[in-house]
């Protein structure tokens, strides 16, 4: 069947040539043994340099842990800092894995319901209300998935003041740092001196360099936290792939012209699909300023009937679009909102054009 799939959580570009060459060379040079559990020294140094250069984060290489993807970095951090019964605050809508990871480490996810009018960004007042004596950490993501919101420096500073007063950790997921538009500026909470020791910054090469399959993520943080996360990793997976580490080293130290070309293409696609989706009567969707997703509100279609079925949620809308228009979007419920669906524009322009036509026809039929 001819199905258009708008679900990809990864860039659709090949990994840049020089990165692949570095991996081939690592194999030819027999760099295929176990490495240091925390990563090869030259990569940890390159990550420390990247953090200093791009984010104003000052880490010694010993404060860097290289893991099997940013997902692994997040889990290692949670496992290192949480005890049973701790609470971890997560602004909703959220990336699907956050609550599951928190549950896996026997802590409890506590959701902060953010407002669509505020671009789904958590305010400091909302964060303060969610914090109890049991709160161990906030998981914070900018640019965000699924909404593509980018927090401004002042907003991050306001959140950091609450973190400081309440003495909680902040796990700052910055994996979409390089996928950012319209002159928005990425700012790292860990660069604020007052909370430097409370913030664990997570990033990786997956989204920026189109390297999702290579599985390299990393974190930087206070020495004892990094050491604890490293201990967790040491007993569960040991080092990330030696070959991928050499590829990641080439990514972080090499030219970034392909990265810029990818960003320009994402921008073109975002503009196209955002305009197509918001031209549909009944849909509201702010323009995302980062990542490669749209998160349109489809609530106005609830109560409409099609072939005997009444639309009651984003789940129903997603199922309807798949069955009748052969276009796949992800229901918002997995991200903590039943009023939305998530569309990824990490696919070719021709697929997006097809998707736009089908979405416009599908929603028209629901009018
Ligand atoms: N954080 C967010 C918000 C994501 O959307 C993803 C992947 O979809 C990740 C982390 C995981 O990245 P990685 O592929 O490096 O594990």
GROMACS .gro file of C-alpha atoms and ligand atoms in nm:
model
  383
    1UNK     CA    1   0.000   0.000   0.000
    2UNK     CA    2   0.105   0.356  -0.064
    3UNK     CA    3   0.128   0.493   0.290
    4UNK     CA    4   0.289   0.827   0.379
    5UNK     CA    5   0.465   0.799   0.713
    6UNK     CA    6   0.516   1.112   0.921
    7UNK     CA    7   0.649   0.939   1.230
    8UNK     CA    8   1.029   0.947   1.195
    9UNK     CA    9   1.218   1.066   1.500
   10UNK     CA   10   1.537   1.092   1.299
   11UNK     CA   11   1.684   1.296   1.015
   12UNK     CA   12   1.644   1.128   0.677
   13UNK     CA   13   1.986   1.237   0.549
   14UNK     CA   14   2.286   1.005   0.522
   15UNK     CA   15   2.559   1.048   0.783
   16UNK     CA   16   2.817   1.295   0.640
   17UNK     CA   17   3.096   1.134   0.436
   18UNK     CA   18   3.391   1.234   0.657
   19UNK     CA   19   3.222   1.075   0.959
   20UNK     CA   20   3.171   0.746   0.778
   21UNK     CA   21   3.534   0.755   0.662
   22UNK     CA   22   3.650   0.796   1.023
   23UNK     CA   23   3.452   0.486   1.119
   24UNK     CA   24   3.600   0.285   0.833
   25UNK     CA   25   3.947   0.393   0.938
   26UNK     CA   26   3.878   0.289   1.298
   27UNK     CA   27   3.794  -0.060   1.174
   28UNK     CA   28   4.101  -0.074   0.949
   29UNK     CA   29   4.321   0.043   1.238
   30UNK     CA   30   4.177  -0.234   1.457
   31UNK     CA   31   4.030   0.009   1.706
   32UNK     CA   32   3.777  -0.255   1.789
   33UNK     CA   33   3.850  -0.350   2.150
   34UNK     CA   34   3.676  -0.241   2.467
   35UNK     CA   35   3.748   0.123   2.540
   36UNK     CA   36   3.749   0.308   2.869
   37UNK     CA   37   3.399   0.264   3.010
   38UNK     CA   38   3.336   0.640   2.996
   39UNK     CA   39   3.463   0.676   2.638
   40UNK     CA   40   3.794   0.727   2.458
   41UNK     CA   41   3.990   1.020   2.604
   42UNK     CA   42   4.006   1.212   2.274
   43UNK     CA   43   3.625   1.200   2.239
   44UNK     CA   44   3.567   1.308   2.600
   45UNK     CA   45   3.803   1.598   2.538
   46UNK     CA   46   3.620   1.688   2.213
   47UNK     CA   47   3.289   1.681   2.400
   48UNK     CA   48   3.428   1.903   2.675
   49UNK     CA   49   3.547   2.141   2.400
   50UNK     CA   50   3.206   2.132   2.232
   51UNK     CA   51   3.031   2.210   2.560
   52UNK     CA   52   3.266   2.503   2.620
   53UNK     CA   53   3.247   2.634   2.262
   54UNK     CA   54   2.872   2.600   2.201
   55UNK     CA   55   2.717   2.609   2.545
   56UNK     CA   56   2.950   2.792   2.780
   57UNK     CA   57   2.964   2.477   2.996
   58UNK     CA   58   3.296   2.427   3.165
   59UNK     CA   59   3.369   2.058   3.216
   60UNK     CA   60   3.691   1.873   3.259
   61UNK     CA   61   3.697   1.562   3.032
   62UNK     CA   62   3.666   1.354   3.352
   63UNK     CA   63   3.317   1.504   3.390
   64UNK     CA   64   3.200   1.358   3.058
   65UNK     CA   65   3.037   1.018   3.012
   66UNK     CA   66   2.987   0.877   2.661
   67UNK     CA   67   2.694   0.637   2.634
   68UNK     CA   68   2.487   0.441   2.383
   69UNK     CA   69   2.275   0.734   2.270
   70UNK     CA   70   2.132   1.029   2.460
   71UNK     CA   71   1.855   0.796   2.574
   72UNK     CA   72   2.113   0.588   2.759
   73UNK     CA   73   2.269   0.903   2.907
   74UNK     CA   74   1.928   1.005   3.043
   75UNK     CA   75   1.864   0.664   3.192
   76UNK     CA   76   2.212   0.638   3.348
   77UNK     CA   77   2.158   0.979   3.509
   78UNK     CA   78   1.817   0.890   3.650
   79UNK     CA   79   1.948   0.557   3.780
   80UNK     CA   80   2.240   0.737   3.943
   81UNK     CA   81   2.041   1.005   4.125
   82UNK     CA   82   1.699   0.853   4.204
   83UNK     CA   83   1.593   0.637   4.492
   84UNK     CA   84   1.266   0.450   4.523
   85UNK     CA   85   0.981   0.694   4.594
   86UNK     CA   86   1.158   1.004   4.466
   87UNK     CA   87   0.959   1.232   4.239
   88UNK     CA   88   1.079   1.362   3.905
   89UNK     CA   89   0.901   1.659   3.749
   90UNK     CA   90   0.827   1.639   3.377
   91UNK     CA   91   0.661   1.923   3.184
   92UNK     CA   92   0.379   1.783   2.966
   93UNK     CA   93   0.356   1.729   2.671
   94UNK     CA   94   0.682   1.537   2.701
   95UNK     CA   95   0.898   1.298   2.506
   96UNK     CA   96   0.747   0.952   2.551
   97UNK     CA   97   1.046   0.790   2.721
   98UNK     CA   98   1.079   1.029   3.016
   99UNK     CA   99   0.796   0.892   3.234
  100UNK     CA  100   0.886   0.533   3.147
  101UNK     CA  101   1.249   0.584   3.245
  102UNK     CA  102   1.148   0.747   3.573
  103UNK     CA  103   0.920   0.451   3.648
  104UNK     CA  104   1.197   0.207   3.562
  105UNK     CA  105   1.420   0.356   3.832
  106UNK     CA  106   1.130   0.321   4.081
  107UNK     CA  107   1.071   0.696   4.105
  108UNK     CA  108   0.741   0.869   4.032
  109UNK     CA  109   0.684   1.102   3.737
  110UNK     CA  110   0.501   1.422   3.833
  111UNK     CA  111   0.363   1.613   3.537
  112UNK     CA  112   0.346   1.989   3.499
  113UNK     CA  113   0.065   2.062   3.257
  114UNK     CA  114   0.200   2.341   3.040
  115UNK     CA  115  -0.025   2.574   2.842
  116UNK     CA  116  -0.056   2.581   2.466
  117UNK     CA  117  -0.075   2.964   2.481
  118UNK     CA  118   0.267   2.959   2.641
  119UNK     CA  119   0.402   2.742   2.363
  120UNK     CA  120   0.392   2.439   2.597
  121UNK     CA  121   0.674   2.580   2.806
  122UNK     CA  122   0.679   2.536   3.181
  123UNK     CA  123   0.681   2.854   3.385
  124UNK     CA  124   0.874   2.891   3.709
  125UNK     CA  125   0.544   2.920   3.903
  126UNK     CA  126   0.422   2.590   3.758
  127UNK     CA  127   0.751   2.424   3.845
  128UNK     CA  128   0.742   2.558   4.199
  129UNK     CA  129   0.390   2.421   4.253
  130UNK     CA  130   0.497   2.074   4.138
  131UNK     CA  131   0.792   2.047   4.377
  132UNK     CA  132   0.750   1.858   4.705
  133UNK     CA  133   0.988   1.727   4.969
  134UNK     CA  134   1.028   1.415   4.756
  135UNK     CA  135   1.129   1.591   4.434
  136UNK     CA  136   1.470   1.482   4.313
  137UNK     CA  137   1.486   1.633   3.965
  138UNK     CA  138   1.329   1.815   3.674
  139UNK     CA  139   1.364   1.675   3.324
  140UNK     CA  140   1.394   1.972   3.096
  141UNK     CA  141   1.407   1.966   2.716
  142UNK     CA  142   1.484   2.251   2.478
  143UNK     CA  143   1.429   2.255   2.183
  144UNK     CA  144   1.147   2.025   2.280
  145UNK     CA  145   0.994   1.711   2.142
  146UNK     CA  146   0.701   1.695   2.053
  147UNK     CA  147   0.631   2.070   2.034
  148UNK     CA  148   0.957   2.215   1.901
  149UNK     CA  149   0.950   2.498   2.157
  150UNK     CA  150   1.271   2.679   2.237
  151UNK     CA  151   1.299   2.831   2.585
  152UNK     CA  152   1.445   3.181   2.599
  153UNK     CA  153   1.739   3.253   2.828
  154UNK     CA  154   1.521   3.452   3.072
  155UNK     CA  155   1.273   3.164   3.096
  156UNK     CA  156   1.555   2.923   3.170
  157UNK     CA  157   1.700   3.159   3.429
  158UNK     CA  158   1.362   3.178   3.602
  159UNK     CA  159   1.337   2.797   3.616
  160UNK     CA  160   1.695   2.776   3.741
  161UNK     CA  161   1.610   3.005   4.035
  162UNK     CA  162   1.341   2.760   4.145
  163UNK     CA  163   1.585   2.471   4.105
  164UNK     CA  164   1.837   2.658   4.318
  165UNK     CA  165   1.589   2.744   4.595
  166UNK     CA  166   1.450   2.393   4.611
  167UNK     CA  167   1.784   2.220   4.558
  168UNK     CA  168   1.672   1.978   4.290
  169UNK     CA  169   1.872   1.838   4.000
  170UNK     CA  170   1.790   1.938   3.645
  171UNK     CA  171   1.848   1.688   3.366
  172UNK     CA  172   1.875   1.911   3.062
  173UNK     CA  173   1.807   1.722   2.738
  174UNK     CA  174   1.959   1.929   2.457
  175UNK     CA  175   1.957   1.669   2.180
  176UNK     CA  176   1.782   1.905   1.933
  177UNK     CA  177   2.022   2.191   2.002
  178UNK     CA  178   2.138   2.213   1.640
  179UNK     CA  179   1.794   2.186   1.482
  180UNK     CA  180   1.678   2.539   1.547
  181UNK     CA  181   1.518   2.811   1.330
  182UNK     CA  182   1.424   3.175   1.294
  183UNK     CA  183   1.728   3.306   1.480
  184UNK     CA  184   1.624   3.130   1.803
  185UNK     CA  185   1.921   3.087   2.034
  186UNK     CA  186   1.984   2.773   2.230
  187UNK     CA  187   2.080   2.836   2.591
  188UNK     CA  188   2.210   2.573   2.837
  189UNK     CA  189   2.085   2.596   3.194
  190UNK     CA  190   2.411   2.441   3.317
  191UNK     CA  191   2.596   2.756   3.210
  192UNK     CA  192   2.427   2.952   3.490
  193UNK     CA  193   2.690   2.957   3.767
  194UNK     CA  194   2.440   2.932   4.055
  195UNK     CA  195   2.308   2.593   3.937
  196UNK     CA  196   2.613   2.459   3.757
  197UNK     CA  197   2.651   2.171   4.004
  198UNK     CA  198   2.283   2.075   3.990
  199UNK     CA  199   2.245   2.046   3.613
  200UNK     CA  200   2.334   1.736   3.417
  201UNK     CA  201   2.350   1.825   3.048
  202UNK     CA  202   2.264   1.553   2.799
  203UNK     CA  203   2.333   1.575   2.428
  204UNK     CA  204   2.457   1.351   2.146
  205UNK     CA  205   2.530   1.321   1.777
  206UNK     CA  206   2.207   1.147   1.671
  207UNK     CA  207   1.996   1.439   1.552
  208UNK     CA  208   2.264   1.699   1.471
  209UNK     CA  209   2.477   1.476   1.246
  210UNK     CA  210   2.215   1.231   1.126
  211UNK     CA  211   2.376   0.951   1.328
  212UNK     CA  212   2.083   0.789   1.508
  213UNK     CA  213   2.198   0.435   1.436
  214UNK     CA  214   2.553   0.489   1.560
  215UNK     CA  215   2.425   0.523   1.918
  216UNK     CA  216   2.644   0.790   2.072
  217UNK     CA  217   2.509   1.021   2.339
  218UNK     CA  218   2.691   1.199   2.619
  219UNK     CA  219   2.644   1.384   2.942
  220UNK     CA  220   2.838   1.638   3.143
  221UNK     CA  221   2.786   1.712   3.507
  222UNK     CA  222   2.923   1.724   3.860
  223UNK     CA  223   3.204   1.476   3.912
  224UNK     CA  224   3.030   1.251   4.166
  225UNK     CA  225   2.713   1.226   3.956
  226UNK     CA  226   2.910   1.141   3.645
  227UNK     CA  227   3.106   0.882   3.842
  228UNK     CA  228   2.782   0.722   3.965
  229UNK     CA  229   2.632   0.721   3.615
  230UNK     CA  230   2.952   0.567   3.488
  231UNK     CA  231   2.927   0.291   3.748
  232UNK     CA  232   2.574   0.212   3.631
  233UNK     CA  233   2.693   0.197   3.271
  234UNK     CA  234   2.995  -0.013   3.364
  235UNK     CA  235   2.778  -0.292   3.500
  236UNK     CA  236   2.514  -0.282   3.228
  237UNK     CA  237   2.669  -0.210   2.887
  238UNK     CA  238   3.031  -0.094   2.933
  239UNK     CA  239   3.157   0.146   2.668
  240UNK     CA  240   2.963   0.263   2.365
  241UNK     CA  241   3.083   0.111   2.036
  242UNK     CA  242   3.451   0.193   1.978
  243UNK     CA  243   3.390   0.248   1.606
  244UNK     CA  244   3.099   0.483   1.669
  245UNK     CA  245   3.308   0.677   1.918
  246UNK     CA  246   3.567   0.746   1.647
  247UNK     CA  247   3.286   0.851   1.413
  248UNK     CA  248   3.146   1.086   1.681
  249UNK     CA  249   3.495   1.232   1.728
  250UNK     CA  250   3.504   1.315   1.355
  251UNK     CA  251   3.155   1.467   1.381
  252UNK     CA  252   3.247   1.697   1.670
  253UNK     CA  253   3.584   1.803   1.536
  254UNK     CA  254   3.514   1.814   1.160
  255UNK     CA  255   3.345   2.060   0.926
  256UNK     CA  256   2.980   2.138   0.987
  257UNK     CA  257   2.869   2.252   0.641
  258UNK     CA  258   2.647   1.944   0.597
  259UNK     CA  259   2.488   2.020   0.933
  260UNK     CA  260   2.398   2.365   0.807
  261UNK     CA  261   2.261   2.221   0.481
  262UNK     CA  262   2.042   1.979   0.679
  263UNK     CA  263   1.909   2.264   0.894
  264UNK     CA  264   1.827   2.470   0.586
  265UNK     CA  265   1.635   2.178   0.437
  266UNK     CA  266   1.444   2.121   0.763
  267UNK     CA  267   1.350   2.488   0.764
  268UNK     CA  268   1.215   2.465   0.408
  269UNK     CA  269   1.008   2.161   0.499
  270UNK     CA  270   0.884   2.312   0.823
  271UNK     CA  271   0.759   2.619   0.641
  272UNK     CA  272   0.584   2.408   0.379
  273UNK     CA  273   0.411   2.160   0.610
  274UNK     CA  274   0.324   2.419   0.874
  275UNK     CA  275   0.150   2.631   0.615
  276UNK     CA  276  -0.029   2.330   0.467
  277UNK     CA  277  -0.151   2.207   0.806
  278UNK     CA  278  -0.257   2.545   0.944
  279UNK     CA  279  -0.452   2.619   0.625
  280UNK     CA  280  -0.689   2.338   0.732
  281UNK     CA  281  -0.998   2.488   0.896
  282UNK     CA  282  -1.019   2.382   1.259
  283UNK     CA  283  -0.650   2.308   1.316
  284UNK     CA  284  -0.431   2.528   1.530
  285UNK     CA  285  -0.055   2.486   1.543
  286UNK     CA  286   0.210   2.739   1.633
  287UNK     CA  287   0.521   2.739   1.420
  288UNK     CA  288   0.786   2.527   1.593
  289UNK     CA  289   1.122   2.696   1.641
  290UNK     CA  290   1.325   2.378   1.678
  291UNK     CA  291   1.338   1.999   1.623
  292UNK     CA  292   1.148   1.851   1.323
  293UNK     CA  293   0.793   1.797   1.443
  294UNK     CA  294   0.455   1.970   1.424
  295UNK     CA  295   0.214   1.920   1.712
  296UNK     CA  296  -0.123   2.039   1.581
  297UNK     CA  297  -0.431   2.066   1.802
  298UNK     CA  298  -0.714   1.864   1.644
  299UNK     CA  299  -0.970   1.905   1.922
  300UNK     CA  300  -1.219   2.093   1.707
  301UNK     CA  301  -1.279   1.770   1.514
  302UNK     CA  302  -1.387   1.578   1.823
  303UNK     CA  303  -1.750   1.479   1.799
  304UNK     CA  304  -1.737   1.456   1.417
  305UNK     CA  305  -1.844   1.123   1.271
  306UNK     CA  306  -1.698   0.924   0.989
  307UNK     CA  307  -1.827   0.582   0.881
  308UNK     CA  308  -2.017   0.540   1.206
  309UNK     CA  309  -1.720   0.627   1.429
  310UNK     CA  310  -1.709   0.938   1.641
  311UNK     CA  311  -1.375   1.114   1.682
  312UNK     CA  312  -1.301   1.151   2.051
  313UNK     CA  313  -0.925   1.197   2.068
  314UNK     CA  314  -0.602   1.236   1.875
  315UNK     CA  315  -0.587   0.855   1.878
  316UNK     CA  316  -0.913   0.836   1.681
  317UNK     CA  317  -0.795   1.105   1.440
  318UNK     CA  318  -0.466   0.922   1.382
  319UNK     CA  319  -0.648   0.595   1.318
  320UNK     CA  320  -0.891   0.765   1.082
  321UNK     CA  321  -0.608   0.930   0.886
  322UNK     CA  322  -0.430   0.599   0.853
  323UNK     CA  323  -0.736   0.398   0.749
  324UNK     CA  324  -0.887   0.648   0.511
  325UNK     CA  325  -0.603   0.865   0.387
  326UNK     CA  326  -0.307   0.632   0.431
  327UNK     CA  327  -0.106   0.887   0.621
  328UNK     CA  328   0.054   0.800   0.953
  329UNK     CA  329   0.079   1.051   1.236
  330UNK     CA  330   0.141   0.975   1.604
  331UNK     CA  331  -0.144   1.028   1.852
  332UNK     CA  332  -0.059   1.292   2.110
  333UNK     CA  333  -0.165   1.067   2.399
  334UNK     CA  334   0.180   0.905   2.415
  335UNK     CA  335   0.325   1.253   2.468
  336UNK     CA  336   0.069   1.344   2.732
  337UNK     CA  337  -0.203   1.520   2.527
  338UNK     CA  338  -0.510   1.363   2.373
  339UNK     CA  339  -0.597   1.685   2.186
  340UNK     CA  340  -0.299   1.664   1.953
  341UNK     CA  341  -0.121   1.452   1.698
  342UNK     CA  342   0.249   1.467   1.614
  343UNK     CA  343   0.379   1.490   1.258
  344UNK     CA  344   0.744   1.457   1.171
  345UNK     CA  345   0.879   1.644   0.871
  346UNK     CA  346   1.198   1.440   0.860
  347UNK     CA  347   1.100   1.304   0.520
  348UNK     CA  348   1.136   1.416   0.160
  349UNK     CA  349   0.954   1.717   0.018
  350UNK     CA  350   0.766   1.492  -0.225
  351UNK     CA  351   0.635   1.282   0.066
  352UNK     CA  352   0.536   1.600   0.249
  353UNK     CA  353   0.350   1.728  -0.055
  354UNK     CA  354   0.160   1.400  -0.074
  355UNK     CA  355   0.093   1.414   0.300
  356UNK     CA  356  -0.037   1.772   0.278
  357UNK     CA  357  -0.287   1.677   0.010
  358UNK     CA  358  -0.411   1.377   0.208
  359UNK     CA  359  -0.437   1.566   0.536
  360UNK     CA  360  -0.629   1.848   0.371
  361UNK     CA  361  -0.870   1.600   0.210
  362UNK     CA  362  -0.904   1.392   0.527
  363UNK     CA  363  -0.988   1.683   0.756
  364UNK     CA  364  -1.222   1.833   0.494
  365UNK     CA  365  -1.424   1.511   0.505
  366UNK     CA  366  -1.454   1.550   0.881
  367UNK     CA  367  -1.593   1.903   0.860
  368LIG     N1  368   1.574   1.307   2.379
  368LIG     C1  369   1.471   1.339   2.298
  368LIG     C2  370   1.383   1.453   2.332
  368LIG     C3  371   1.446   1.264   2.181
  368LIG     O1  372   1.344   1.298   2.100
  368LIG     C4  373   1.531   1.155   2.151
  368LIG     C5  374   1.508   1.069   2.033
  368LIG     O2  375   1.403   1.070   1.972
  368LIG     C6  376   1.636   1.125   2.239
  368LIG     C7  377   1.654   1.204   2.352
  368LIG     C8  378   1.727   1.008   2.217
  368LIG     O3  379   1.836   1.032   2.135
  368LIG     P1  380   1.940   0.918   2.102
  368LIG     O4  381   1.906   0.863   1.967
  368LIG     O5  382   2.074   0.984   2.100
  368LIG     O6  383   1.932   0.813   2.206
   0.00000   0.00000   0.00000
